[in-house]
Each structure stands twice: as C-alpha cells, then as structure tokens.
Amino acid sequence: MTAAAQPNDGRSPRPAVIRRLRVVGSAGAAKVRAFGSWFNAVLGGQDYQRYVDHLQRNHPGCEVPSEREYWRRRHADADNNPQNRCC
C-alpha cells in the first residue's frame, strides 16, 4: 500500500468509511420511517386507536366497536355526509 492510502497513524481508512456509511444509512432509515409515519397519518392509520382512547376517556360506559365496525360506520357516515370532499 502506498503512503497516501494510509493515514499518518498507520490505521486503515476503512473503519472511517464504514462509520460514515452507518451514519448515512441511519439518517436514511430515519427519513424512511418519518415518511412512513406521515403516510400512515394521511391515510388515517391511527384514527381507530384515537377513537378508542377518546371513548375510554370521555365515555367510559360505552361499548367500544371493533375496528372493522368503526371503519364501516366511518365510511358510511362519509358517504351520507359529503362535507369536506371534492367528489
């Protein structure tokens, strides 16, 4: 190996490259997770859990519907009351 390929202390530059790739990969993974979280929020992925939390907090005696029943009611309500939609 030439003297230009190794740093002054004699260590290989490879560990520094691997550390840099891990940092870049970690940042990229964080961005992918953030996008996935945003996309899930746009599609209403947490709506059922928020509804269950609301029922338990504000209406403790009410029966909690299944997730399937929740979505069935929500879509039926949206079809019957088209307020903030374009179609």
PDB file of N, CA and C in Angstrom:
ATOM      1  N   MET A   1       0.839  -1.186   0.000  1.00  0.00           N
ATOM      2  CA  MET A   1       0.000   0.000   0.000  1.00  0.00           C
ATOM      3  C   MET A   1       0.880   1.245   0.000  1.00  0.00           C
ATOM      4  N   THR A   2       0.463   2.285  -0.634  1.00  0.00           N
ATOM      5  CA  THR A   2       1.263   3.496  -0.681  1.00  0.00           C
ATOM      6  C   THR A   2       1.045   4.306   0.571  1.00  0.00           C
ATOM      7  N   ALA A   3       1.917   5.245   0.789  1.00  0.00           N
ATOM      8  CA  ALA A   3       1.820   6.092   1.978  1.00  0.00           C
ATOM      9  C   ALA A   3       0.594   6.997   1.895  1.00  0.00           C
ATOM     10  N   ALA A   4       0.148   7.334   0.690  1.00  0.00           N
ATOM     11  CA  ALA A   4      -1.014   8.206   0.535  1.00  0.00           C
ATOM     12  C   ALA A   4      -2.313   7.485   0.880  1.00  0.00           C
ATOM     13  N   ALA A   5      -2.310   6.154   0.809  1.00  0.00           N
ATOM     14  CA  ALA A   5      -3.529   5.398   1.067  1.00  0.00           C
ATOM     15  C   ALA A   5      -3.805   5.222   2.557  1.00  0.00           C
ATOM     16  N   GLN A   6      -2.749   5.377   3.391  1.00  0.00           N
ATOM     17  CA  GLN A   6      -2.936   5.194   4.823  1.00  0.00           C
ATOM     18  C   GLN A   6      -2.756   6.518   5.547  1.00  0.00           C
ATOM     19  N   PRO A   7      -3.536   6.741   6.620  1.00  0.00           N
ATOM     20  CA  PRO A   7      -3.352   7.956   7.399  1.00  0.00           C
ATOM     21  C   PRO A   7      -2.006   7.921   8.112  1.00  0.00           C
ATOM     22  N   ASN A   8      -1.653   9.016   8.747  1.00  0.00           N
ATOM     23  CA  ASN A   8      -0.356   9.157   9.401  1.00  0.00           C
ATOM     24  C   ASN A   8      -0.152   8.147  10.526  1.00  0.00           C
ATOM     25  N   ASP A   9      -1.191   7.743  11.232  1.00  0.00           N
ATOM     26  CA  ASP A   9      -1.018   6.828  12.358  1.00  0.00           C
ATOM     27  C   ASP A   9      -0.939   5.373  11.918  1.00  0.00           C
ATOM     28  N   GLY A  10      -0.996   5.086  10.640  1.00  0.00           N
ATOM     29  CA  GLY A  10      -0.844   3.733  10.150  1.00  0.00           C
ATOM     30  C   GLY A  10      -2.123   2.923  10.116  1.00  0.00           C
ATOM     31  N   ARG A  11      -3.243   3.473  10.564  1.00  0.00           N
ATOM     32  CA  ARG A  11      -4.510   2.734  10.541  1.00  0.00           C
ATOM     33  C   ARG A  11      -5.118   2.783   9.150  1.00  0.00           C
ATOM     34  N   SER A  12      -5.890   1.774   8.847  1.00  0.00           N
ATOM     35  CA  SER A  12      -6.580   1.712   7.572  1.00  0.00           C
ATOM     36  C   SER A  12      -7.730   2.722   7.554  1.00  0.00           C
ATOM     37  N   PRO A  13      -8.020   3.359   6.423  1.00  0.00           N
ATOM     38  CA  PRO A  13      -9.147   4.301   6.354  1.00  0.00           C
ATOM     39  C   PRO A  13     -10.496   3.591   6.309  1.00  0.00           C
ATOM     40  N   ARG A  14     -10.489   2.270   6.205  1.00  0.00           N
ATOM     41  CA  ARG A  14     -11.740   1.526   6.061  1.00  0.00           C
ATOM     42  C   ARG A  14     -12.716   1.725   7.225  1.00  0.00           C
ATOM     43  N   PRO A  15     -12.307   1.653   8.501  1.00  0.00           N
ATOM     44  CA  PRO A  15     -13.266   1.866   9.591  1.00  0.00           C
ATOM     45  C   PRO A  15     -13.957   3.227   9.529  1.00  0.00           C
ATOM     46  N   ALA A  16     -13.241   4.259   9.101  1.00  0.00           N
ATOM     47  CA  ALA A  16     -13.850   5.590   8.983  1.00  0.00           C
ATOM     48  C   ALA A  16     -14.925   5.580   7.904  1.00  0.00           C
ATOM     49  N   VAL A  17     -14.658   4.883   6.815  1.00  0.00           N
ATOM     50  CA  VAL A  17     -15.636   4.788   5.727  1.00  0.00           C
ATOM     51  C   VAL A  17     -16.866   4.031   6.210  1.00  0.00           C
ATOM     52  N   ILE A  18     -16.665   2.945   6.943  1.00  0.00           N
ATOM     53  CA  ILE A  18     -17.785   2.157   7.456  1.00  0.00           C
ATOM     54  C   ILE A  18     -18.608   2.974   8.437  1.00  0.00           C
ATOM     55  N   ARG A  19     -17.931   3.725   9.315  1.00  0.00           N
ATOM     56  CA  ARG A  19     -18.672   4.597  10.256  1.00  0.00           C
ATOM     57  C   ARG A  19     -19.505   5.619   9.501  1.00  0.00           C
ATOM     58  N   ARG A  20     -18.937   6.198   8.462  1.00  0.00           N
ATOM     59  CA  ARG A  20     -19.657   7.207   7.670  1.00  0.00           C
ATOM     60  C   ARG A  20     -20.870   6.581   6.977  1.00  0.00           C
ATOM     61  N   LEU A  21     -20.699   5.375   6.436  1.00  0.00           N
ATOM     62  CA  LEU A  21     -21.831   4.698   5.792  1.00  0.00           C
ATOM     63  C   LEU A  21     -22.927   4.386   6.797  1.00  0.00           C
ATOM     64  N   ARG A  22     -22.553   4.017   8.019  1.00  0.00           N
ATOM     65  CA  ARG A  22     -23.563   3.750   9.045  1.00  0.00           C
ATOM     66  C   ARG A  22     -24.339   5.004   9.390  1.00  0.00           C
ATOM     67  N   VAL A  23     -23.632   6.130   9.489  1.00  0.00           N
ATOM     68  CA  VAL A  23     -24.310   7.398   9.794  1.00  0.00           C
ATOM     69  C   VAL A  23     -25.269   7.766   8.674  1.00  0.00           C
ATOM     70  N   VAL A  24     -24.808   7.652   7.440  1.00  0.00           N
ATOM     71  CA  VAL A  24     -25.658   7.974   6.287  1.00  0.00           C
ATOM     72  C   VAL A  24     -26.843   7.016   6.221  1.00  0.00           C
ATOM     73  N   GLY A  25     -26.571   5.729   6.425  1.00  0.00           N
ATOM     74  CA  GLY A  25     -27.649   4.738   6.402  1.00  0.00           C
ATOM     75  C   GLY A  25     -28.654   4.966   7.503  1.00  0.00           C
ATOM     76  N   SER A  26     -28.173   5.335   8.683  1.00  0.00           N
ATOM     77  CA  SER A  26     -29.071   5.606   9.802  1.00  0.00           C
ATOM     78  C   SER A  26     -29.955   6.820   9.512  1.00  0.00           C
ATOM     79  N   ALA A  27     -29.365   7.849   8.935  1.00  0.00           N
ATOM     80  CA  ALA A  27     -30.146   9.045   8.582  1.00  0.00           C
ATOM     81  C   ALA A  27     -31.179   8.709   7.512  1.00  0.00           C
ATOM     82  N   GLY A  28     -30.791   7.892   6.552  1.00  0.00           N
ATOM     83  CA  GLY A  28     -31.735   7.483   5.506  1.00  0.00           C
ATOM     84  C   GLY A  28     -32.875   6.652   6.067  1.00  0.00           C
ATOM     85  N   ALA A  29     -32.555   5.747   6.986  1.00  0.00           N
ATOM     86  CA  ALA A  29     -33.594   4.924   7.614  1.00  0.00           C
ATOM     87  C   ALA A  29     -34.546   5.786   8.426  1.00  0.00           C
ATOM     88  N   ALA A  30     -34.017   6.797   9.097  1.00  0.00           N
ATOM     89  CA  ALA A  30     -34.872   7.700   9.877  1.00  0.00           C
ATOM     90  C   ALA A  30     -35.832   8.456   8.955  1.00  0.00           C
ATOM     91  N   LYS A  31     -35.342   8.862   7.791  1.00  0.00           N
ATOM     92  CA  LYS A  31     -36.211   9.569   6.837  1.00  0.00           C
ATOM     93  C   LYS A  31     -37.291   8.646   6.282  1.00  0.00           C
ATOM     94  N   VAL A  32     -36.928   7.397   6.020  1.00  0.00           N
ATOM     95  CA  VAL A  32     -37.925   6.432   5.535  1.00  0.00           C
ATOM     96  C   VAL A  32     -38.984   6.194   6.602  1.00  0.00           C
ATOM     97  N   ARG A  33     -38.572   6.054   7.873  1.00  0.00           N
ATOM     98  CA  ARG A  33     -39.544   5.869   8.959  1.00  0.00           C
ATOM     99  C   ARG A  33     -40.444   7.092   9.113  1.00  0.00           C
ATOM    100  N   ALA A  34     -39.866   8.292   8.997  1.00  0.00           N
ATOM    101  CA  ALA A  34     -40.660   9.514   9.107  1.00  0.00           C
ATOM    102  C   ALA A  34     -41.684   9.596   7.978  1.00  0.00           C
ATOM    103  N   PHE A  35     -41.268   9.244   6.766  1.00  0.00           N
ATOM    104  CA  PHE A  35     -42.204   9.250   5.647  1.00  0.00           C
ATOM    105  C   PHE A  35     -43.306   8.231   5.863  1.00  0.00           C
ATOM    106  N   GLY A  36     -42.956   7.049   6.337  1.00  0.00           N
ATOM    107  CA  GLY A  36     -43.958   6.014   6.616  1.00  0.00           C
ATOM    108  C   GLY A  36     -44.949   6.467   7.677  1.00  0.00           C
ATOM    109  N   SER A  37     -44.454   7.142   8.692  1.00  0.00           N
ATOM    110  CA  SER A  37     -45.328   7.651   9.748  1.00  0.00           C
ATOM    111  C   SER A  37     -46.274   8.719   9.187  1.00  0.00           C
ATOM    112  N   TRP A  38     -45.734   9.621   8.360  1.00  0.00           N
ATOM    113  CA  TRP A  38     -46.567  10.664   7.756  1.00  0.00           C
ATOM    114  C   TRP A  38     -47.629  10.046   6.854  1.00  0.00           C
ATOM    115  N   PHE A  39     -47.224   9.080   6.038  1.00  0.00           N
ATOM    116  CA  PHE A  39     -48.151   8.436   5.109  1.00  0.00           C
ATOM    117  C   PHE A  39     -49.257   7.713   5.867  1.00  0.00           C
ATOM    118  N   ASN A  40     -48.912   7.052   6.956  1.00  0.00           N
ATOM    119  CA  ASN A  40     -49.887   6.368   7.796  1.00  0.00           C
ATOM    120  C   ASN A  40     -50.880   7.379   8.387  1.00  0.00           C
ATOM    121  N   ALA A  41     -50.377   8.540   8.799  1.00  0.00           N
ATOM    122  CA  ALA A  41     -51.255   9.572   9.354  1.00  0.00           C
ATOM    123  C   ALA A  41     -52.215  10.118   8.299  1.00  0.00           C
ATOM    124  N   VAL A  42     -51.712  10.300   7.079  1.00  0.00           N
ATOM    125  CA  VAL A  42     -52.564  10.807   5.997  1.00  0.00           C
ATOM    126  C   VAL A  42     -53.689   9.824   5.696  1.00  0.00           C
ATOM    127  N   LEU A  43     -53.368   8.543   5.730  1.00  0.00           N
ATOM    128  CA  LEU A  43     -54.370   7.525   5.430  1.00  0.00           C
ATOM    129  C   LEU A  43     -55.270   7.209   6.615  1.00  0.00           C
ATOM    130  N   GLY A  44     -54.995   7.776   7.785  1.00  0.00           N
ATOM    131  CA  GLY A  44     -55.854   7.553   8.947  1.00  0.00           C
ATOM    132  C   GLY A  44     -55.531   6.287   9.713  1.00  0.00           C
ATOM    133  N   GLY A  45     -54.284   5.873   9.682  1.00  0.00           N
ATOM    134  CA  GLY A  45     -53.881   4.633  10.320  1.00  0.00           C
ATOM    135  C   GLY A  45     -54.070   4.607  11.830  1.00  0.00           C
ATOM    136  N   GLN A  46     -54.006   5.757  12.477  1.00  0.00           N
ATOM    137  CA  GLN A  46     -54.141   5.802  13.931  1.00  0.00           C
ATOM    138  C   GLN A  46     -55.529   6.285  14.376  1.00  0.00           C
ATOM    139  N   ASP A  47     -56.423   6.480  13.451  1.00  0.00           N
ATOM    140  CA  ASP A  47     -57.738   7.022  13.786  1.00  0.00           C
ATOM    141  C   ASP A  47     -58.532   6.110  14.716  1.00  0.00           C
ATOM    142  N   TYR A  48     -58.496   4.826  14.479  1.00  0.00           N
ATOM    143  CA  TYR A  48     -59.258   3.904  15.320  1.00  0.00           C
ATOM    144  C   TYR A  48     -58.734   3.935  16.749  1.00  0.00           C
ATOM    145  N   GLN A  49     -57.418   3.892  16.908  1.00  0.00           N
ATOM    146  CA  GLN A  49     -56.853   3.902  18.260  1.00  0.00           C
ATOM    147  C   GLN A  49     -57.171   5.206  18.979  1.00  0.00           C
ATOM    148  N   ARG A  50     -57.129   6.327  18.264  1.00  0.00           N
ATOM    149  CA  ARG A  50     -57.513   7.605  18.882  1.00  0.00           C
ATOM    150  C   ARG A  50     -58.982   7.598  19.283  1.00  0.00           C
ATOM    151  N   TYR A  51     -59.834   6.994  18.467  1.00  0.00           N
ATOM    152  CA  TYR A  51     -61.259   6.900  18.779  1.00  0.00           C
ATOM    153  C   TYR A  51     -61.487   6.048  20.023  1.00  0.00           C
ATOM    154  N   VAL A  52     -60.779   4.924  20.115  1.00  0.00           N
ATOM    155  CA  VAL A  52     -60.895   4.063  21.295  1.00  0.00           C
ATOM    156  C   VAL A  52     -60.425   4.817  22.536  1.00  0.00           C
ATOM    157  N   ASP A  53     -59.312   5.524  22.434  1.00  0.00           N
ATOM    158  CA  ASP A  53     -58.821   6.317  23.566  1.00  0.00           C
ATOM    159  C   ASP A  53     -59.846   7.370  23.982  1.00  0.00           C
ATOM    160  N   HIS A  54     -60.456   8.029  22.996  1.00  0.00           N
ATOM    161  CA  HIS A  54     -61.488   9.038  23.274  1.00  0.00           C
ATOM    162  C   HIS A  54     -62.672   8.414  24.002  1.00  0.00           C
ATOM    163  N   LEU A  55     -63.132   7.267  23.509  1.00  0.00           N
ATOM    164  CA  LEU A  55     -64.267   6.602  24.159  1.00  0.00           C
ATOM    165  C   LEU A  55     -63.942   6.216  25.594  1.00  0.00           C
ATOM    166  N   GLN A  56     -62.783   5.662  25.818  1.00  0.00           N
ATOM    167  CA  GLN A  56     -62.414   5.246  27.162  1.00  0.00           C
ATOM    168  C   GLN A  56     -62.233   6.427  28.092  1.00  0.00           C
ATOM    169  N   ARG A  57     -61.755   7.543  27.590  1.00  0.00           N
ATOM    170  CA  ARG A  57     -61.517   8.731  28.404  1.00  0.00           C
ATOM    171  C   ARG A  57     -62.804   9.509  28.675  1.00  0.00           C
ATOM    172  N   ASN A  58     -63.634   9.708  27.658  1.00  0.00           N
ATOM    173  CA  ASN A  58     -64.806  10.579  27.783  1.00  0.00           C
ATOM    174  C   ASN A  58     -66.123   9.841  27.959  1.00  0.00           C
ATOM    175  N   HIS A  59     -66.192   8.604  27.552  1.00  0.00           N
ATOM    176  CA  HIS A  59     -67.426   7.818  27.636  1.00  0.00           C
ATOM    177  C   HIS A  59     -67.098   6.422  28.171  1.00  0.00           C
ATOM    178  N   PRO A  60     -66.705   6.322  29.435  1.00  0.00           N
ATOM    179  CA  PRO A  60     -66.236   5.030  29.944  1.00  0.00           C
ATOM    180  C   PRO A  60     -67.281   3.921  29.919  1.00  0.00           C
ATOM    181  N   GLY A  61     -68.552   4.229  29.910  1.00  0.00           N
ATOM    182  CA  GLY A  61     -69.585   3.200  29.909  1.00  0.00           C
ATOM    183  C   GLY A  61     -69.964   2.686  28.532  1.00  0.00           C
ATOM    184  N   CYS A  62     -69.521   3.368  27.476  1.00  0.00           N
ATOM    185  CA  CYS A  62     -69.892   2.987  26.105  1.00  0.00           C
ATOM    186  C   CYS A  62     -69.138   1.748  25.658  1.00  0.00           C
ATOM    187  N   GLU A  63     -69.814   0.978  24.808  1.00  0.00           N
ATOM    188  CA  GLU A  63     -69.182  -0.192  24.221  1.00  0.00           C
ATOM    189  C   GLU A  63     -68.238   0.257  23.115  1.00  0.00           C
ATOM    190  N   VAL A  64     -67.056  -0.327  23.064  1.00  0.00           N
ATOM    191  CA  VAL A  64     -66.069   0.016  22.038  1.00  0.00           C
ATOM    192  C   VAL A  64     -66.303  -0.897  20.836  1.00  0.00           C
ATOM    193  N   PRO A  65     -66.566  -0.312  19.656  1.00  0.00           N
ATOM    194  CA  PRO A  65     -66.799  -1.148  18.470  1.00  0.00           C
ATOM    195  C   PRO A  65     -65.504  -1.796  17.996  1.00  0.00           C
ATOM    196  N   SER A  66     -65.636  -2.855  17.250  1.00  0.00           N
ATOM    197  CA  SER A  66     -64.445  -3.477  16.654  1.00  0.00           C
ATOM    198  C   SER A  66     -63.878  -2.511  15.609  1.00  0.00           C
ATOM    199  N   GLU A  67     -62.643  -2.735  15.236  1.00  0.00           N
ATOM    200  CA  GLU A  67     -62.032  -1.861  14.246  1.00  0.00           C
ATOM    201  C   GLU A  67     -62.776  -1.947  12.916  1.00  0.00           C
ATOM    202  N   ARG A  68     -63.233  -3.130  12.575  1.00  0.00           N
ATOM    203  CA  ARG A  68     -63.998  -3.305  11.339  1.00  0.00           C
ATOM    204  C   ARG A  68     -65.300  -2.503  11.378  1.00  0.00           C
ATOM    205  N   GLU A  69     -66.005  -2.579  12.492  1.00  0.00           N
ATOM    206  CA  GLU A  69     -67.255  -1.827  12.641  1.00  0.00           C
ATOM    207  C   GLU A  69     -66.991  -0.321  12.628  1.00  0.00           C
ATOM    208  N   TYR A  70     -65.900   0.101  13.263  1.00  0.00           N
ATOM    209  CA  TYR A  70     -65.531   1.524  13.268  1.00  0.00           C
ATOM    210  C   TYR A  70     -65.371   2.037  11.843  1.00  0.00           C
ATOM    211  N   TRP A  71     -64.595   1.317  11.018  1.00  0.00           N
ATOM    212  CA  TRP A  71     -64.363   1.765   9.647  1.00  0.00           C
ATOM    213  C   TRP A  71     -65.637   1.696   8.816  1.00  0.00           C
ATOM    214  N   ARG A  72     -66.459   0.705   9.062  1.00  0.00           N
ATOM    215  CA  ARG A  72     -67.733   0.592   8.337  1.00  0.00           C
ATOM    216  C   ARG A  72     -68.599   1.816   8.621  1.00  0.00           C
ATOM    217  N   ARG A  73     -68.713   2.167   9.903  1.00  0.00           N
ATOM    218  CA  ARG A  73     -69.508   3.354  10.276  1.00  0.00           C
ATOM    219  C   ARG A  73     -68.901   4.635   9.721  1.00  0.00           C
ATOM    220  N   ARG A  74     -67.591   4.743   9.793  1.00  0.00           N
ATOM    221  CA  ARG A  74     -66.925   5.956   9.333  1.00  0.00           C
ATOM    222  C   ARG A  74     -67.130   6.168   7.839  1.00  0.00           C
ATOM    223  N   HIS A  75     -66.989   5.123   7.054  1.00  0.00           N
ATOM    224  CA  HIS A  75     -67.190   5.264   5.601  1.00  0.00           C
ATOM    225  C   HIS A  75     -68.654   5.498   5.258  1.00  0.00           C
ATOM    226  N   ALA A  76     -69.563   4.863   5.981  1.00  0.00           N
ATOM    227  CA  ALA A  76     -70.987   5.104   5.744  1.00  0.00           C
ATOM    228  C   ALA A  76     -71.335   6.553   6.075  1.00  0.00           C
ATOM    229  N   ASP A  77     -70.776   7.067   7.164  1.00  0.00           N
ATOM    230  CA  ASP A  77     -71.025   8.462   7.548  1.00  0.00           C
ATOM    231  C   ASP A  77     -70.452   9.423   6.503  1.00  0.00           C
ATOM    232  N   ALA A  78     -69.267   9.113   5.989  1.00  0.00           N
ATOM    233  CA  ALA A  78     -68.661   9.969   4.966  1.00  0.00           C
ATOM    234  C   ALA A  78     -69.480   9.943   3.676  1.00  0.00           C
ATOM    235  N   ASP A  79     -70.059   8.805   3.346  1.00  0.00           N
ATOM    236  CA  ASP A  79     -70.899   8.722   2.154  1.00  0.00           C
ATOM    237  C   ASP A  79     -72.210   9.481   2.330  1.00  0.00           C
ATOM    238  N   ASN A  80     -72.758   9.438   3.541  1.00  0.00           N
ATOM    239  CA  ASN A  80     -74.032  10.113   3.802  1.00  0.00           C
ATOM    240  C   ASN A  80     -73.882  11.609   4.014  1.00  0.00           C
ATOM    241  N   ASN A  81     -72.721  12.061   4.456  1.00  0.00           N
ATOM    242  CA  ASN A  81     -72.485  13.485   4.737  1.00  0.00           C
ATOM    243  C   ASN A  81     -71.213  13.957   4.029  1.00  0.00           C
ATOM    244  N   PRO A  82     -71.242  14.158   2.721  1.00  0.00           N
ATOM    245  CA  PRO A  82     -70.046  14.577   1.999  1.00  0.00           C
ATOM    246  C   PRO A  82     -69.755  16.062   2.210  1.00  0.00           C
ATOM    247  N   GLN A  83     -68.981  16.380   3.236  1.00  0.00           N
ATOM    248  CA  GLN A  83     -68.743  17.778   3.576  1.00  0.00           C
ATOM    249  C   GLN A  83     -67.432  18.308   3.008  1.00  0.00           C
ATOM    250  N   ASN A  84     -66.320  17.771   3.431  1.00  0.00           N
ATOM    251  CA  ASN A  84     -65.024  18.302   3.013  1.00  0.00           C
ATOM    252  C   ASN A  84     -64.352  17.404   1.993  1.00  0.00           C
ATOM    253  N   ARG A  85     -65.074  17.072   0.957  1.00  0.00           N
ATOM    254  CA  ARG A  85     -64.519  16.225  -0.089  1.00  0.00           C
ATOM    255  C   ARG A  85     -64.723  16.890  -1.439  1.00  0.00           C
ATOM    256  N   CYS A  86     -63.924  16.497  -2.374  1.00  0.00           N
ATOM    257  CA  CYS A  86     -64.074  17.068  -3.711  1.00  0.00           C
ATOM    258  C   CYS A  86     -65.079  16.281  -4.542  1.00  0.00           C
ATOM    259  N   CYS A  87     -65.339  15.015  -4.193  1.00  0.00           N
ATOM    260  CA  CYS A  87     -66.210  14.173  -5.020  1.00  0.00           C
ATOM    261  C   CYS A  87     -67.415  13.696  -4.236  1.00  0.00           C
TER     262      CYS A  87
END
